[in-house]
XYZ file of C-alpha atoms in Angstrom:
411
model
C -34.881 20.734 34.591
C -38.026 22.657 33.687
C -37.002 22.834 29.997
C -36.062 19.156 29.926
C -39.406 18.151 31.402
C -41.255 20.232 28.806
C -39.282 18.610 25.985
C -40.114 15.102 27.166
C -43.790 15.959 27.608
C -43.954 17.483 24.112
C -42.330 14.402 22.566
C -44.699 12.049 24.388
C -47.753 14.185 23.637
C -46.994 14.258 19.898
C -45.981 10.605 19.554
C -46.829 10.157 15.878
C -44.989 13.306 14.847
C -41.994 12.331 16.985
C -41.869 8.790 15.566
C -41.985 10.128 12.020
C -39.166 12.586 12.732
C -37.039 9.859 14.350
C -37.625 7.649 11.287
C -36.652 10.453 8.904
C -33.467 11.152 10.885
C -32.584 7.442 11.019
C -33.090 7.023 7.256
C -30.967 10.099 6.555
C -28.164 8.774 8.765
C -28.267 5.387 7.005
C -27.961 7.088 3.614
C -25.055 9.166 4.915
C -23.511 5.962 6.259
C -23.682 4.352 2.823
C -22.065 7.431 1.262
C -19.342 7.665 3.909
C -18.739 3.914 3.703
C -18.176 4.065 -0.076
C -15.794 6.974 0.358
C -13.853 5.228 3.141
C -13.686 1.964 1.169
C -12.239 3.721 -1.873
C -9.703 5.599 0.251
C -8.682 2.360 1.990
C -8.341 0.519 -1.331
C -6.154 3.339 -2.602
C -3.978 3.051 0.494
C -3.786 -0.768 0.271
C -3.227 -0.842 -3.491
C 0.540 -1.530 -3.244
C -0.260 -4.645 -1.181
C -2.845 -5.827 -3.706
C -0.874 -5.165 -6.898
C 2.851 -5.872 -6.749
C 5.069 -3.621 -8.845
C 8.313 -5.095 -10.136
C 11.307 -3.209 -11.476
C 14.327 -4.350 -13.497
C 17.637 -2.642 -14.167
C 18.416 -2.515 -17.889
C 20.745 -0.785 -20.285
C 19.848 2.625 -21.671
C 17.517 1.490 -24.456
C 15.967 -1.358 -22.474
C 17.178 -4.089 -24.828
C 19.178 -5.962 -22.187
C 18.359 -6.855 -18.567
C 21.029 -9.534 -17.990
C 24.667 -9.644 -18.934
C 25.029 -6.050 -17.756
C 27.684 -4.173 -15.850
C 25.906 -2.484 -12.928
C 27.946 0.009 -10.936
C 28.468 -1.192 -7.313
C 27.316 2.222 -6.044
C 23.936 1.683 -7.729
C 23.653 -1.711 -6.033
C 24.453 -0.191 -2.622
C 21.856 2.559 -3.036
C 19.235 -0.001 -4.019
C 20.058 -2.035 -0.910
C 19.444 0.882 1.464
C 16.383 2.311 -0.284
C 13.155 2.076 1.737
C 11.241 1.597 -1.520
C 13.142 -1.559 -2.552
C 11.994 -4.975 -1.349
C 13.254 -8.482 -2.225
C 16.221 -7.183 -4.214
C 17.528 -9.935 -6.508
C 21.163 -9.654 -7.598
C 23.230 -11.937 -9.802
C 26.819 -11.872 -10.957
C 28.192 -13.886 -13.857
C 31.437 -15.701 -13.027
C 33.409 -18.649 -14.341
C 36.026 -20.868 -12.797
C 38.578 -23.563 -13.237
C 38.528 -26.446 -10.757
C 42.000 -27.168 -9.354
C 41.918 -30.821 -8.304
C 45.049 -31.763 -6.375
C 43.981 -34.535 -4.029
C 46.178 -37.432 -2.995
C 45.664 -40.481 -5.105
C 43.924 -38.449 -7.815
C 45.653 -37.277 -10.956
C 45.918 -33.473 -10.900
C 43.666 -31.884 -13.508
C 41.737 -28.768 -14.316
C 38.078 -28.542 -15.290
C 36.054 -25.599 -16.583
C 33.264 -24.585 -14.204
C 30.217 -22.394 -14.822
C 29.471 -20.134 -11.852
C 26.864 -17.675 -10.681
C 26.795 -15.438 -7.613
C 23.306 -14.720 -6.247
C 21.852 -13.208 -3.066
C 18.523 -15.105 -3.194
C 17.418 -18.409 -4.600
C 14.684 -16.822 -6.709
C 17.257 -14.543 -8.366
C 18.399 -17.515 -10.466
C 16.008 -18.694 -13.228
C 15.120 -22.360 -12.872
C 16.321 -22.569 -9.266
C 14.094 -24.085 -6.566
C 14.967 -24.807 -2.953
C 12.815 -27.939 -3.011
C 15.442 -29.538 -5.281
C 18.352 -28.610 -2.996
C 19.795 -30.880 -0.311
C 21.603 -28.731 2.262
C 24.247 -29.849 4.743
C 22.976 -30.202 8.311
C 23.130 -26.853 10.121
C 23.011 -24.817 6.901
C 19.926 -22.934 5.699
C 19.114 -20.846 2.648
C 20.178 -17.605 4.362
C 23.835 -18.416 3.661
C 23.338 -16.832 0.222
C 22.778 -13.493 1.978
C 26.169 -13.676 3.669
C 29.705 -13.349 2.325
C 31.235 -16.683 3.285
C 33.204 -18.874 0.870
C 30.434 -21.478 0.647
C 28.705 -22.858 -2.405
C 25.991 -25.018 -3.858
C 26.958 -27.410 -6.635
C 24.899 -29.425 -9.062
C 24.597 -33.176 -8.746
C 26.160 -33.637 -12.180
C 29.154 -31.519 -11.104
C 29.746 -33.802 -8.103
C 29.522 -36.964 -10.209
C 31.711 -35.565 -12.964
C 34.509 -34.663 -10.565
C 34.119 -37.482 -8.006
C 33.328 -35.049 -5.206
C 31.135 -35.415 -2.124
C 28.978 -32.965 -0.176
C 30.923 -31.141 2.554
C 34.243 -31.194 0.681
C 36.290 -28.122 -0.061
C 37.116 -27.247 -3.662
C 39.662 -24.787 -4.957
C 38.628 -22.667 -7.907
C 40.470 -20.193 -10.070
C 37.833 -17.478 -10.471
C 37.311 -15.534 -13.663
C 35.025 -12.557 -14.191
C 33.704 -11.155 -17.473
C 34.755 -7.869 -19.001
C 32.258 -6.674 -21.594
C 32.735 -4.253 -24.430
C 29.917 -1.982 -25.648
C 28.627 -4.707 -27.957
C 28.500 -7.289 -25.185
C 31.524 -9.291 -26.280
C 32.984 -11.095 -23.256
C 36.620 -11.216 -22.221
C 37.290 -13.406 -19.157
C 39.764 -11.973 -16.649
C 41.534 -13.998 -13.960
C 40.401 -12.910 -10.493
C 42.424 -15.100 -8.137
C 41.815 -18.401 -6.379
C 39.417 -19.315 -3.597
C 38.550 -22.390 -1.593
C 34.835 -23.083 -1.233
C 33.036 -25.492 1.054
C 30.213 -27.418 -0.564
C 27.176 -26.857 1.698
C 24.455 -28.163 -0.605
C 23.701 -30.143 -3.742
C 21.229 -29.143 -6.451
C 19.488 -32.277 -7.674
C 19.338 -32.747 -11.426
C 15.839 -32.541 -12.883
C 13.227 -30.393 -14.555
C 12.058 -27.104 -13.106
C 8.359 -26.232 -13.441
C 8.006 -28.686 -16.299
C 10.693 -26.955 -18.345
C 14.369 -27.847 -18.439
C 16.565 -25.055 -17.176
C 20.295 -25.721 -17.073
C 21.787 -24.323 -13.896
C 25.419 -23.293 -13.352
C 27.779 -25.863 -11.848
C 28.524 -23.722 -8.807
C 26.373 -21.133 -7.031
C 28.083 -18.807 -4.516
C 26.810 -15.958 -2.273
C 26.657 -12.582 -3.975
C 28.087 -11.010 -0.820
C 31.266 -13.080 -1.138
C 31.759 -12.021 -4.768
C 30.942 -8.406 -3.944
C 33.471 -8.237 -1.107
C 36.242 -10.041 -2.996
C 36.982 -7.722 -5.932
C 35.865 -4.146 -6.596
C 36.064 -4.823 -10.323
C 33.383 -7.506 -10.176
C 29.968 -6.118 -11.052
C 26.414 -7.398 -10.844
C 25.055 -8.423 -14.217
C 21.339 -8.205 -13.274
C 19.192 -6.577 -10.600
C 15.454 -6.674 -10.012
C 13.153 -6.026 -7.079
C 9.605 -5.434 -5.841
C 8.530 -1.954 -4.833
C 7.872 -1.416 -1.139
C 5.188 1.290 -1.027
C 3.044 2.454 1.883
C 0.388 4.009 -0.358
C -0.242 4.858 -4.007
C 1.370 8.298 -3.724
C 4.750 6.704 -2.891
C 5.208 5.667 -6.523
C 6.173 9.215 -7.499
C 8.583 9.587 -4.564
C 10.172 6.261 -5.515
C 10.772 7.395 -9.092
C 12.346 10.644 -7.891
C 14.723 8.670 -5.673
C 15.687 6.380 -8.554
C 16.606 9.408 -10.668
C 18.984 10.541 -7.938
C 20.819 7.166 -7.825
C 20.880 7.640 -10.914
C 18.694 5.113 -12.705
C 17.022 6.694 -15.701
C 13.949 5.855 -17.723
C 14.700 3.812 -20.813
C 15.079 5.553 -24.145
C 14.336 3.303 -27.144
C 16.724 5.368 -29.237
C 19.410 5.293 -26.534
C 22.765 3.554 -26.783
C 22.736 -0.226 -27.044
C 25.509 -0.794 -24.498
C 25.975 -3.056 -21.474
C 25.958 -0.429 -18.739
C 23.082 -1.008 -16.326
C 21.883 2.564 -15.745
C 18.170 2.498 -16.604
C 15.125 1.146 -14.822
C 11.987 -0.473 -16.178
C 9.073 -0.210 -13.710
C 6.149 -2.483 -14.544
C 3.420 -0.353 -12.988
C 0.768 -0.163 -15.741
C -1.894 -2.152 -13.846
C -1.098 -0.308 -10.632
C -1.394 3.149 -12.221
C -4.650 2.228 -13.997
C -6.195 1.007 -10.744
C -4.919 4.043 -8.801
C -6.343 6.443 -11.397
C -9.732 4.701 -11.271
C -9.871 4.819 -7.463
C -8.787 8.469 -7.359
C -11.520 9.336 -9.840
C -14.136 7.618 -7.677
C -12.872 9.371 -4.546
C -12.962 12.728 -6.329
C -16.565 12.187 -7.461
C -17.630 11.238 -3.930
C -15.824 14.258 -2.498
C -17.700 16.503 -4.924
C -20.984 15.218 -3.447
C -20.027 16.024 0.143
C -21.137 19.718 0.007
C -24.380 18.709 -1.698
C -25.146 16.052 0.898
C -24.280 18.462 3.728
C -26.565 21.120 2.234
C -29.455 18.670 1.838
C -29.065 17.507 5.463
C -28.952 21.099 6.681
C -32.086 21.854 4.652
C -33.789 18.818 6.153
C -33.137 20.137 9.667
C -34.305 23.597 8.681
C -37.573 22.413 7.125
C -38.361 19.982 9.963
C -37.745 22.644 12.601
C -39.688 25.281 10.666
C -42.739 23.079 10.261
C -42.584 22.034 13.881
C -42.241 25.656 15.000
C -45.344 26.663 13.045
C -47.385 24.077 14.917
C -45.999 25.229 18.247
C -46.691 28.969 18.009
C -49.239 28.908 20.820
C -46.864 26.964 23.070
C -44.138 29.492 22.316
C -46.319 32.456 23.279
C -47.616 30.786 26.413
C -44.025 30.343 27.529
C -43.284 33.981 26.739
C -46.404 35.108 28.689
C -45.178 33.083 31.652
C -41.999 35.152 31.583
C -39.688 32.625 29.925
C -36.892 34.408 28.121
C -36.514 34.086 24.330
C -33.190 32.254 24.754
C -34.772 29.626 26.986
C -37.669 29.250 24.543
C -35.165 28.632 21.766
C -33.294 26.116 23.918
C -36.482 24.226 24.778
C -37.464 23.640 21.119
C -33.833 23.024 20.081
C -33.468 20.321 22.736
C -36.579 18.597 21.423
C -35.013 18.339 17.974
C -31.695 17.310 19.492
C -33.269 14.400 21.392
C -35.242 13.261 18.336
C -32.086 13.414 16.170
C -30.196 11.355 18.784
C -33.039 8.841 18.754
C -32.716 8.674 14.967
C -28.968 8.033 15.400
C -29.748 5.216 17.823
C -32.332 3.762 15.425
C -29.783 3.748 12.588
C -27.253 2.019 14.856
C -29.797 -0.672 15.786
C -30.588 -1.273 12.098
C -26.899 -1.648 11.231
C -26.326 -3.980 14.179
C -29.357 -6.007 13.107
C -27.961 -6.641 9.634
C -24.600 -7.687 11.097
C -22.369 -4.916 9.777
C -21.001 -3.641 13.093
C -17.230 -4.152 12.920
C -14.465 -1.665 13.653
C -14.331 -0.037 10.209
C -18.125 0.174 9.964
C -18.364 1.651 13.455
C -15.879 4.392 12.571
C -17.813 5.184 9.398
C -21.090 5.200 11.363
C -19.837 7.779 13.860
C -18.458 9.942 11.065
C -21.759 9.889 9.167
C -23.729 10.376 12.400
C -21.555 13.310 13.406
C -21.940 14.921 9.985
C -25.719 14.477 10.171
C -26.033 15.991 13.661
C -23.837 18.951 12.727
C -25.787 19.800 9.571
C -29.247 18.906 10.907
C -28.920 20.892 14.136
C -27.407 23.841 12.281
C -30.486 23.929 10.072
C -32.705 23.529 13.134
C -31.050 26.464 14.914
C -31.425 28.688 11.852
C -35.121 27.811 11.486
C -35.895 28.367 15.178
C -34.132 31.723 15.244
C -35.946 32.898 12.128
C -39.273 31.539 13.361
C -38.903 33.264 16.721
C -37.995 36.546 15.091
C -41.014 36.406 12.771
C -43.266 35.618 15.730
C -42.012 38.673 17.603
C -42.563 40.875 14.531
C -46.069 39.458 14.035
C -46.892 40.128 17.682
C -45.690 43.708 17.398
C -47.845 44.275 14.325
C -50.882 42.842 16.100
C -50.249 45.126 19.122
C -49.996 48.230 16.923
C -53.134 47.279 15.005
C -55.012 46.678 18.159
């Protein structure tokens, strides 16, 4: 209590000096806050980069010349489905059919039908749910299932005198491709489909895109015949931070999906992957460079803060030599003398921390992220400043003892 009382009296007695020291500490903490805030912002941007810049990937053949009309191994599709790095996987399968119309009162006939199996609406170019009229009780998620349900185009209904909700029987055919992409259609059995929606005829996004007559769930096609293969696959990368991009590429190599080779074989096997990550990598490299530069400055800033504490304590100690010796003459131990002057600096540094907090609150920047940065910068300042203060007080006390001894011997 005695030491605390002396500290408070000294601070009050030397008001101008104390106010100046509080102002210096507050300004230093604000500068550290700006530095720490820039560092934290860059680190957070680096972490959030995958959410800001979407990275898309597309399965292609070996030389990258073809991304549709492929034959993608079902095992590759399964591994893509379970990968934590794959989001919004879009799969399509090229099929064809023959409509078997055998209704009473209608002359039996066959009609060629264009077909496509998809797992998402956006997997099909030119497709938009706003132009689809679904049967009551059916929603777009049916494409993710494996039921024998289908969407048909309005022109297909009119051409074949069909109505929504009817069942149609189709002879399914699947393509077999040679290395040059020449198609041979193979019979794959018959199936009855229920029409659960109609795709209205019209223009998509201002550009005419002819859609297949019949659209069926990819899951149904996948579960029907092992020989049927996806002819295109694309997805968005699901990354937690920028460093995940390298782990993703390592996983793709294990599937295996290789990098394209322009001089590779021009076949139809879907075993390569094009990752469109140029903008992402450029932004990540820029942010990492900024973080590295800021990290380089951390030792310098810490050293300057430590030096500030050392110089302030040294100058203050020189002006308090008489007070120091009066305490020693009263029988106060050297350790308690050190503690008394150290506490004075500690309280002034805390006051500077409070002043910096008031300034930040006054300019309206006190939110959760800023508060965390403030405490980090304040903690760094107190650690470095008080370390410098302790070093200066110890050295000053030692020199005072040596000077006293010299005076005693001379006397």
